[in-house]
């Protein structure tokens, strides 16, 4: 599919990578043609802050450059906003981001087909040290934006639903198959749960969102979820869909369904979301604030310039949502293309800076803790 972006420039820049990430500037309009479609700057009634009449942000701009990135659909909505804002302030620099999913984005970055990759899980040590694009250097993980993984559901007559890690694991592994199961009834004593088959929807593509959900299930309910926490789905049964948008669309259209996606997709499509019983006094709903509480408790476990974070999935802290992901931008610490490096550093400095982070709660994402954001900005300044 194709998305059209407003633009003021003419000219062309070619395809990026074997999957067909490409851009064409035609007649003053920025037409982006890809397998899945690059993010654009059109408004969509999804809660994004309006920029039509607002002042362009204060950004330290590069003079020129064309930067292509690809990867995580979790950051698709905020990347759209960031690109629109950056290009308003920093013409003629062009930024393109193709939300092909974390797995494909990592693959494109590792083979040098993009200047940066977006992934909802950090690049492995092996891949980081064997990245074709990083001549004389290595790939590093830079946390950039956080957010809750919402568990969205479509159960007629039920507008408030509480589940815990064990019950979620059994639902997504086809061991709980109807909505009136006693385990669900126990967590929702006042709900009128129907005798309706559960249709669990998971990602078909390689996905960091999948990896983060499986990490939560394995970390919080290891006795129930014995599977690897990687980008491929391991639960039994259910249905699959491509991308967070595909999972959200399936949940919206099929009564009895349940799936997982970033909160912004739930808000945009008005999907009811599960509150998680963590053992805290009150079950926790997904929100930028409750996700930020979870991110604030992370630890930086990466070495050197790598800023990989580690979560505590068994937290019982009040108002702390446990199913939270961090989207990383994957970049080279050394060996970046000198033609794109100034624009890359300028764009990432904006997204990790106050201007880029302060808008995140308004579009249902969680900003980085200042202690982490400070480290990210420092590393960006040292990229070469």
Tab-separated table of C-alpha atoms in Angstrom:
chain	number	residue	atom	x	y	z
A	1	UNK	CA	0.000	0.000	0.000
A	2	UNK	CA	1.080	3.597	-0.402
A	3	UNK	CA	0.996	6.638	1.823
A	4	UNK	CA	1.403	10.158	0.496
A	5	UNK	CA	3.358	12.789	2.367
A	6	UNK	CA	3.297	16.517	1.895
A	7	UNK	CA	6.549	17.966	0.600
A	8	UNK	CA	8.113	21.049	-0.881
A	9	UNK	CA	10.909	19.503	-2.871
A	10	UNK	CA	11.434	17.683	-6.125
A	11	UNK	CA	13.880	15.013	-7.102
A	12	UNK	CA	14.372	11.329	-6.386
A	13	UNK	CA	16.148	9.001	-4.055
A	14	UNK	CA	16.311	5.358	-4.802
A	15	UNK	CA	15.181	2.111	-3.281
A	16	UNK	CA	16.731	0.955	-0.026
A	17	UNK	CA	17.184	-2.740	0.544
A	18	UNK	CA	15.829	-5.856	-1.062
A	19	UNK	CA	12.327	-5.424	0.349
A	20	UNK	CA	11.763	-2.348	-1.719
A	21	UNK	CA	12.032	0.545	0.705
A	22	UNK	CA	11.875	3.441	-1.720
A	23	UNK	CA	10.921	7.068	-2.078
A	24	UNK	CA	9.990	9.258	-4.986
A	25	UNK	CA	9.420	12.992	-4.880
A	26	UNK	CA	6.895	13.913	-7.522
A	27	UNK	CA	5.496	17.335	-8.361
A	28	UNK	CA	6.089	18.794	-4.920
A	29	UNK	CA	4.574	15.750	-3.195
A	30	UNK	CA	6.510	13.040	-1.351
A	31	UNK	CA	5.218	9.666	-2.577
A	32	UNK	CA	6.660	6.761	-0.646
A	33	UNK	CA	6.281	3.325	-2.197
A	34	UNK	CA	7.098	0.225	-0.170
A	35	UNK	CA	5.949	-3.285	0.511
A	36	UNK	CA	4.085	-2.131	3.646
A	37	UNK	CA	4.164	1.628	3.218
A	38	UNK	CA	6.351	4.193	4.883
A	39	UNK	CA	4.984	6.375	7.611
A	40	UNK	CA	3.498	9.662	6.476
A	41	UNK	CA	2.529	12.964	7.981
A	42	UNK	CA	-1.201	13.011	7.307
A	43	UNK	CA	-3.441	13.410	10.350
A	44	UNK	CA	-5.759	10.554	11.169
A	45	UNK	CA	-7.893	11.427	14.159
A	46	UNK	CA	-5.821	9.135	16.314
A	47	UNK	CA	-4.975	11.516	19.115
A	48	UNK	CA	-1.754	12.834	17.588
A	49	UNK	CA	-1.057	16.454	18.472
A	50	UNK	CA	-2.086	18.773	15.659
A	51	UNK	CA	0.834	20.404	13.873
A	52	UNK	CA	-0.978	22.213	11.099
A	53	UNK	CA	-0.681	25.655	12.695
A	54	UNK	CA	1.831	25.016	15.464
A	55	UNK	CA	5.304	26.492	15.526
A	56	UNK	CA	8.049	24.234	14.191
A	57	UNK	CA	10.115	22.726	17.018
A	58	UNK	CA	13.514	24.104	17.980
A	59	UNK	CA	15.892	21.572	16.427
A	60	UNK	CA	19.614	21.661	15.706
A	61	UNK	CA	19.277	20.717	12.037
A	62	UNK	CA	21.681	19.124	9.611
A	63	UNK	CA	22.259	21.087	6.411
A	64	UNK	CA	21.196	18.242	4.132
A	65	UNK	CA	20.849	14.487	3.910
A	66	UNK	CA	18.488	11.608	3.181
A	67	UNK	CA	18.154	9.078	5.985
A	68	UNK	CA	16.288	5.780	5.624
A	69	UNK	CA	15.242	3.670	8.586
A	70	UNK	CA	12.987	0.649	8.940
A	71	UNK	CA	11.668	-1.751	11.526
A	72	UNK	CA	9.324	-1.752	14.510
A	73	UNK	CA	5.636	-1.095	13.990
A	74	UNK	CA	5.456	-0.217	17.690
A	75	UNK	CA	7.046	3.159	16.956
A	76	UNK	CA	5.222	3.679	13.662
A	77	UNK	CA	2.792	6.267	15.021
A	78	UNK	CA	5.376	8.321	16.893
A	79	UNK	CA	7.919	8.045	14.075
A	80	UNK	CA	5.329	9.558	11.764
A	81	UNK	CA	4.982	12.512	14.102
A	82	UNK	CA	8.739	12.901	14.642
A	83	UNK	CA	9.466	12.876	10.910
A	84	UNK	CA	6.772	15.433	10.197
A	85	UNK	CA	8.079	17.752	12.897
A	86	UNK	CA	11.728	17.310	11.955
A	87	UNK	CA	11.133	17.957	8.264
A	88	UNK	CA	9.086	21.079	9.052
A	89	UNK	CA	12.049	22.506	10.901
A	90	UNK	CA	14.908	21.017	8.888
A	91	UNK	CA	14.171	21.222	5.161
A	92	UNK	CA	15.743	19.993	2.909
A	93	UNK	CA	16.708	16.976	5.055
A	94	UNK	CA	14.538	13.938	4.281
A	95	UNK	CA	13.806	11.113	6.733
A	96	UNK	CA	11.948	7.941	5.714
A	97	UNK	CA	10.881	5.107	7.998
A	98	UNK	CA	9.384	1.837	6.789
A	99	UNK	CA	7.381	-0.010	9.505
A	100	UNK	CA	8.100	-3.529	8.262
A	101	UNK	CA	8.385	-5.035	11.766
A	102	UNK	CA	11.371	-5.462	14.037
A	103	UNK	CA	12.674	-8.644	12.433
A	104	UNK	CA	12.769	-7.245	8.906
A	105	UNK	CA	14.084	-3.898	10.142
A	106	UNK	CA	16.960	-5.560	11.983
A	107	UNK	CA	17.795	-7.622	8.883
A	108	UNK	CA	17.866	-4.532	6.676
A	109	UNK	CA	20.061	-2.613	9.089
A	110	UNK	CA	22.475	-5.499	9.676
A	111	UNK	CA	23.148	-5.863	5.956
A	112	UNK	CA	23.604	-2.115	5.523
A	113	UNK	CA	20.345	-1.356	3.688
A	114	UNK	CA	19.271	1.380	6.130
A	115	UNK	CA	20.961	4.036	8.249
A	116	UNK	CA	19.121	2.911	11.380
A	117	UNK	CA	16.828	0.111	12.422
A	118	UNK	CA	13.896	0.180	14.818
A	119	UNK	CA	13.503	-2.842	17.086
A	120	UNK	CA	11.350	-3.590	20.129
A	121	UNK	CA	14.133	-5.784	21.471
A	122	UNK	CA	17.876	-5.198	21.547
A	123	UNK	CA	20.163	-6.554	18.872
A	124	UNK	CA	22.015	-9.647	20.056
A	125	UNK	CA	25.722	-9.488	20.858
A	126	UNK	CA	26.533	-11.703	17.868
A	127	UNK	CA	24.574	-9.569	15.404
A	128	UNK	CA	25.939	-6.367	16.922
A	129	UNK	CA	29.500	-7.453	16.223
A	130	UNK	CA	28.766	-8.712	12.705
A	131	UNK	CA	26.886	-5.816	11.148
A	132	UNK	CA	27.987	-5.179	7.575
A	133	UNK	CA	27.122	-1.486	7.775
A	134	UNK	CA	29.453	-0.737	10.698
A	135	UNK	CA	32.898	-0.622	9.081
A	136	UNK	CA	35.431	-0.591	11.906
A	137	UNK	CA	32.712	-0.454	14.541
A	138	UNK	CA	29.736	-2.361	15.901
A	139	UNK	CA	25.992	-1.914	16.187
A	140	UNK	CA	24.579	-0.512	19.416
A	141	UNK	CA	21.093	-0.349	20.926
A	142	UNK	CA	19.762	3.100	21.787
A	143	UNK	CA	16.465	3.111	23.732
A	144	UNK	CA	14.272	5.803	22.251
A	145	UNK	CA	10.613	5.411	23.177
A	146	UNK	CA	8.636	3.246	25.569
A	147	UNK	CA	5.084	2.176	25.869
A	148	UNK	CA	2.706	-0.424	27.206
A	149	UNK	CA	1.782	-3.483	25.196
A	150	UNK	CA	-1.973	-3.381	25.500
A	151	UNK	CA	-3.952	-6.610	25.614
A	152	UNK	CA	-6.985	-5.700	23.539
A	153	UNK	CA	-10.182	-7.736	23.534
A	154	UNK	CA	-13.594	-7.857	21.893
A	155	UNK	CA	-16.093	-9.517	24.226
A	156	UNK	CA	-19.684	-8.307	23.823
A	157	UNK	CA	-21.099	-6.912	27.053
A	158	UNK	CA	-17.723	-6.772	28.835
A	159	UNK	CA	-16.100	-3.359	29.030
A	160	UNK	CA	-13.805	-4.038	32.006
A	161	UNK	CA	-11.674	-7.160	32.108
A	162	UNK	CA	-8.928	-8.221	34.533
A	163	UNK	CA	-6.425	-10.968	33.732
A	164	UNK	CA	-3.153	-12.049	35.317
A	165	UNK	CA	0.032	-13.476	33.793
A	166	UNK	CA	-0.925	-17.100	34.318
A	167	UNK	CA	-4.374	-16.696	32.787
A	168	UNK	CA	-3.002	-14.725	29.843
A	169	UNK	CA	-0.417	-17.422	29.201
A	170	UNK	CA	-3.093	-20.123	29.170
A	171	UNK	CA	-5.320	-18.067	26.849
A	172	UNK	CA	-2.518	-17.477	24.351
A	173	UNK	CA	-1.509	-21.159	24.554
A	174	UNK	CA	-5.073	-22.409	23.899
A	175	UNK	CA	-5.423	-23.941	27.379
A	176	UNK	CA	-8.278	-21.578	28.252
A	177	UNK	CA	-10.662	-21.536	25.310
A	178	UNK	CA	-13.935	-19.872	26.401
A	179	UNK	CA	-14.615	-16.524	28.024
A	180	UNK	CA	-16.675	-18.009	30.869
A	181	UNK	CA	-13.777	-20.218	32.022
A	182	UNK	CA	-13.594	-20.407	35.854
A	183	UNK	CA	-10.119	-18.859	35.914
A	184	UNK	CA	-11.422	-15.743	34.133
A	185	UNK	CA	-14.575	-15.692	36.272
A	186	UNK	CA	-12.450	-15.741	39.438
A	187	UNK	CA	-10.586	-12.596	38.337
A	188	UNK	CA	-13.830	-10.890	37.265
A	189	UNK	CA	-16.469	-11.833	39.854
A	190	UNK	CA	-18.917	-9.131	38.846
A	191	UNK	CA	-18.697	-9.571	35.069
A	192	UNK	CA	-21.307	-11.276	32.896
A	193	UNK	CA	-18.873	-13.357	30.856
A	194	UNK	CA	-20.425	-15.056	27.821
A	195	UNK	CA	-20.001	-18.704	26.825
A	196	UNK	CA	-18.073	-17.578	23.746
A	197	UNK	CA	-15.027	-19.160	22.139
A	198	UNK	CA	-11.768	-17.243	22.604
A	199	UNK	CA	-9.984	-16.301	19.403
A	200	UNK	CA	-6.420	-15.406	20.347
A	201	UNK	CA	-4.614	-13.336	17.712
A	202	UNK	CA	-0.827	-13.152	17.497
A	203	UNK	CA	1.690	-11.634	15.109
A	204	UNK	CA	2.532	-13.563	11.941
A	205	UNK	CA	5.694	-11.594	11.261
A	206	UNK	CA	8.942	-11.519	13.216
A	207	UNK	CA	8.123	-9.022	15.925
A	208	UNK	CA	9.734	-7.318	18.884
A	209	UNK	CA	6.256	-6.785	20.322
A	210	UNK	CA	5.847	-10.560	20.318
A	211	UNK	CA	9.247	-10.959	21.952
A	212	UNK	CA	8.377	-8.505	24.720
A	213	UNK	CA	5.010	-10.146	25.437
A	214	UNK	CA	6.620	-13.588	25.561
A	215	UNK	CA	9.366	-12.208	27.829
A	216	UNK	CA	6.648	-10.977	30.191
A	217	UNK	CA	4.779	-14.314	30.155
A	218	UNK	CA	8.000	-16.276	30.671
A	219	UNK	CA	9.188	-13.914	33.396
A	220	UNK	CA	5.902	-13.566	35.310
A	221	UNK	CA	4.442	-17.057	34.764
A	222	UNK	CA	7.368	-19.384	33.952
A	223	UNK	CA	5.510	-22.438	35.175
A	224	UNK	CA	2.817	-21.845	32.546
A	225	UNK	CA	4.754	-20.291	29.629
A	226	UNK	CA	7.811	-22.473	28.884
A	227	UNK	CA	8.633	-20.953	25.509
A	228	UNK	CA	11.556	-18.871	24.243
A	229	UNK	CA	11.173	-15.108	24.431
A	230	UNK	CA	12.081	-14.341	20.839
A	231	UNK	CA	10.501	-12.574	17.868
A	232	UNK	CA	8.647	-15.653	16.595
A	233	UNK	CA	5.360	-16.674	18.219
A	234	UNK	CA	5.481	-19.954	20.157
A	235	UNK	CA	2.048	-20.328	21.732
A	236	UNK	CA	-0.238	-23.055	20.416
A	237	UNK	CA	-3.310	-22.385	18.329
A	238	UNK	CA	-4.893	-19.027	17.692
A	239	UNK	CA	-4.830	-16.885	14.571
A	240	UNK	CA	-2.096	-14.714	13.106
A	241	UNK	CA	-1.979	-11.292	11.476
A	242	UNK	CA	0.744	-9.076	10.062
A	243	UNK	CA	1.883	-6.126	12.151
A	244	UNK	CA	0.294	-4.471	15.155
A	245	UNK	CA	-2.260	-2.860	12.857
A	246	UNK	CA	-3.269	-6.285	11.506
A	247	UNK	CA	-3.719	-7.767	14.989
A	248	UNK	CA	-5.746	-4.735	16.079
A	249	UNK	CA	-7.938	-4.990	12.968
A	250	UNK	CA	-8.634	-8.674	13.636
A	251	UNK	CA	-9.575	-7.987	17.254
A	252	UNK	CA	-11.906	-5.205	16.163
A	253	UNK	CA	-13.691	-7.356	13.599
A	254	UNK	CA	-14.079	-10.676	15.466
A	255	UNK	CA	-16.219	-11.000	18.633
A	256	UNK	CA	-14.480	-13.239	21.167
A	257	UNK	CA	-11.014	-12.173	20.073
A	258	UNK	CA	-8.022	-11.046	22.107
A	259	UNK	CA	-4.643	-9.787	20.882
A	260	UNK	CA	-1.677	-7.613	21.732
A	261	UNK	CA	-0.391	-4.335	20.296
A	262	UNK	CA	0.901	-0.978	21.407
A	263	UNK	CA	-1.554	1.239	23.261
A	264	UNK	CA	-1.725	3.780	20.438
A	265	UNK	CA	-3.380	1.153	18.213
A	266	UNK	CA	-5.990	0.411	20.888
A	267	UNK	CA	-6.756	4.112	21.341
A	268	UNK	CA	-6.947	4.743	17.603
A	269	UNK	CA	-9.372	1.868	17.003
A	270	UNK	CA	-11.271	2.222	20.306
A	271	UNK	CA	-10.460	-1.285	21.485
A	272	UNK	CA	-11.110	-2.257	25.118
A	273	UNK	CA	-7.936	-3.214	26.980
A	274	UNK	CA	-7.231	-5.613	29.826
A	275	UNK	CA	-6.179	-4.495	33.310
A	276	UNK	CA	-3.397	-6.691	34.649
A	277	UNK	CA	-3.523	-8.219	38.124
A	278	UNK	CA	0.131	-8.007	39.207
A	279	UNK	CA	-0.455	-8.594	42.904
A	280	UNK	CA	-0.606	-4.855	43.517
A	281	UNK	CA	-3.620	-3.536	45.483
A	282	UNK	CA	-5.397	-2.599	42.223
A	283	UNK	CA	-5.142	-4.180	38.747
A	284	UNK	CA	-3.124	-1.934	36.445
A	285	UNK	CA	-4.382	-0.489	33.166
A	286	UNK	CA	-1.998	0.353	30.323
A	287	UNK	CA	-1.163	4.053	30.066
A	288	UNK	CA	1.897	6.210	29.403
A	289	UNK	CA	2.120	6.903	33.140
A	290	UNK	CA	1.951	3.272	34.292
A	291	UNK	CA	4.399	2.258	31.550
A	292	UNK	CA	6.795	5.031	32.575
A	293	UNK	CA	6.787	3.613	36.099
A	294	UNK	CA	7.897	0.271	34.682
A	295	UNK	CA	10.600	1.855	32.518
A	296	UNK	CA	11.919	3.880	35.443
A	297	UNK	CA	12.675	0.614	37.244
A	298	UNK	CA	14.805	-0.781	34.405
A	299	UNK	CA	18.572	-1.173	34.552
A	300	UNK	CA	21.081	-0.409	31.802
A	301	UNK	CA	22.812	-3.750	31.200
A	302	UNK	CA	24.551	-2.944	27.914
A	303	UNK	CA	28.308	-2.476	27.780
A	304	UNK	CA	30.185	0.571	26.509
A	305	UNK	CA	27.976	2.677	24.255
A	306	UNK	CA	25.294	-0.010	24.099
A	307	UNK	CA	22.327	1.019	26.260
A	308	UNK	CA	20.262	-2.158	26.457
A	309	UNK	CA	17.701	-2.073	29.311
A	310	UNK	CA	16.420	-4.925	31.505
A	311	UNK	CA	12.849	-5.091	32.893
A	312	UNK	CA	11.423	-6.571	36.103
A	313	UNK	CA	8.406	-8.538	34.859
A	314	UNK	CA	7.345	-9.713	38.324
A	315	UNK	CA	6.918	-6.277	39.818
A	316	UNK	CA	4.030	-5.784	42.236
A	317	UNK	CA	4.578	-2.040	42.585
A	318	UNK	CA	1.361	-0.040	42.590
A	319	UNK	CA	0.381	1.685	39.317
A	320	UNK	CA	3.208	-0.053	37.446
A	321	UNK	CA	2.191	-1.761	34.202
A	322	UNK	CA	4.308	-4.886	33.669
A	323	UNK	CA	3.935	-5.505	29.909
A	324	UNK	CA	6.046	-2.659	28.654
A	325	UNK	CA	8.451	-2.438	25.776
A	326	UNK	CA	11.279	-0.161	24.789
A	327	UNK	CA	11.839	0.504	21.115
A	328	UNK	CA	15.512	0.806	20.283
A	329	UNK	CA	17.108	2.604	17.379
A	330	UNK	CA	19.938	0.427	16.088
A	331	UNK	CA	22.920	2.419	14.842
A	332	UNK	CA	26.649	1.971	14.288
A	333	UNK	CA	28.933	3.432	16.921
A	334	UNK	CA	31.575	3.841	14.168
A	335	UNK	CA	31.578	3.402	10.427
A	336	UNK	CA	28.368	5.290	9.620
A	337	UNK	CA	27.985	6.578	6.055
A	338	UNK	CA	29.458	10.113	6.127
A	339	UNK	CA	26.778	11.280	3.687
A	340	UNK	CA	23.980	10.440	6.120
A	341	UNK	CA	25.727	10.746	9.504
A	342	UNK	CA	25.065	14.477	10.185
A	343	UNK	CA	21.344	14.116	9.410
A	344	UNK	CA	21.123	10.859	11.366
A	345	UNK	CA	22.686	12.431	14.455
A	346	UNK	CA	20.521	15.531	14.128
A	347	UNK	CA	17.286	13.531	13.806
A	348	UNK	CA	18.059	11.152	16.676
A	349	UNK	CA	19.206	14.028	18.883
A	350	UNK	CA	15.778	15.570	18.328
A	351	UNK	CA	13.846	12.353	19.066
A	352	UNK	CA	15.854	11.720	22.271
A	353	UNK	CA	15.774	15.373	23.309
A	354	UNK	CA	13.217	17.348	25.261
A	355	UNK	CA	11.348	18.409	22.094
A	356	UNK	CA	10.919	14.822	20.910
A	357	UNK	CA	10.203	13.208	24.272
A	358	UNK	CA	7.772	15.688	25.801
A	359	UNK	CA	5.014	14.952	23.292
A	360	UNK	CA	5.017	11.188	23.855
A	361	UNK	CA	2.290	10.901	26.547
A	362	UNK	CA	-0.063	12.850	24.274
A	363	UNK	CA	0.186	10.127	21.638
A	364	UNK	CA	0.028	7.237	24.124
A	365	UNK	CA	3.752	6.485	24.425
A	366	UNK	CA	6.015	6.669	27.469
A	367	UNK	CA	9.062	8.960	27.495
A	368	UNK	CA	12.468	7.764	28.586
A	369	UNK	CA	13.490	8.459	32.175
A	370	UNK	CA	15.757	11.508	32.125
A	371	UNK	CA	18.696	9.471	33.406
A	372	UNK	CA	18.428	7.166	30.376
A	373	UNK	CA	17.656	9.963	27.889
A	374	UNK	CA	20.798	11.812	28.996
A	375	UNK	CA	22.949	8.758	28.243
A	376	UNK	CA	21.260	8.281	24.859
A	377	UNK	CA	21.933	11.877	23.835
A	378	UNK	CA	25.579	11.550	24.912
A	379	UNK	CA	26.091	8.443	22.767
A	380	UNK	CA	24.366	10.019	19.744
A	381	UNK	CA	26.785	12.932	19.942
A	382	UNK	CA	29.717	10.491	19.774
A	383	UNK	CA	28.566	8.532	16.695
A	384	UNK	CA	31.105	8.578	13.895
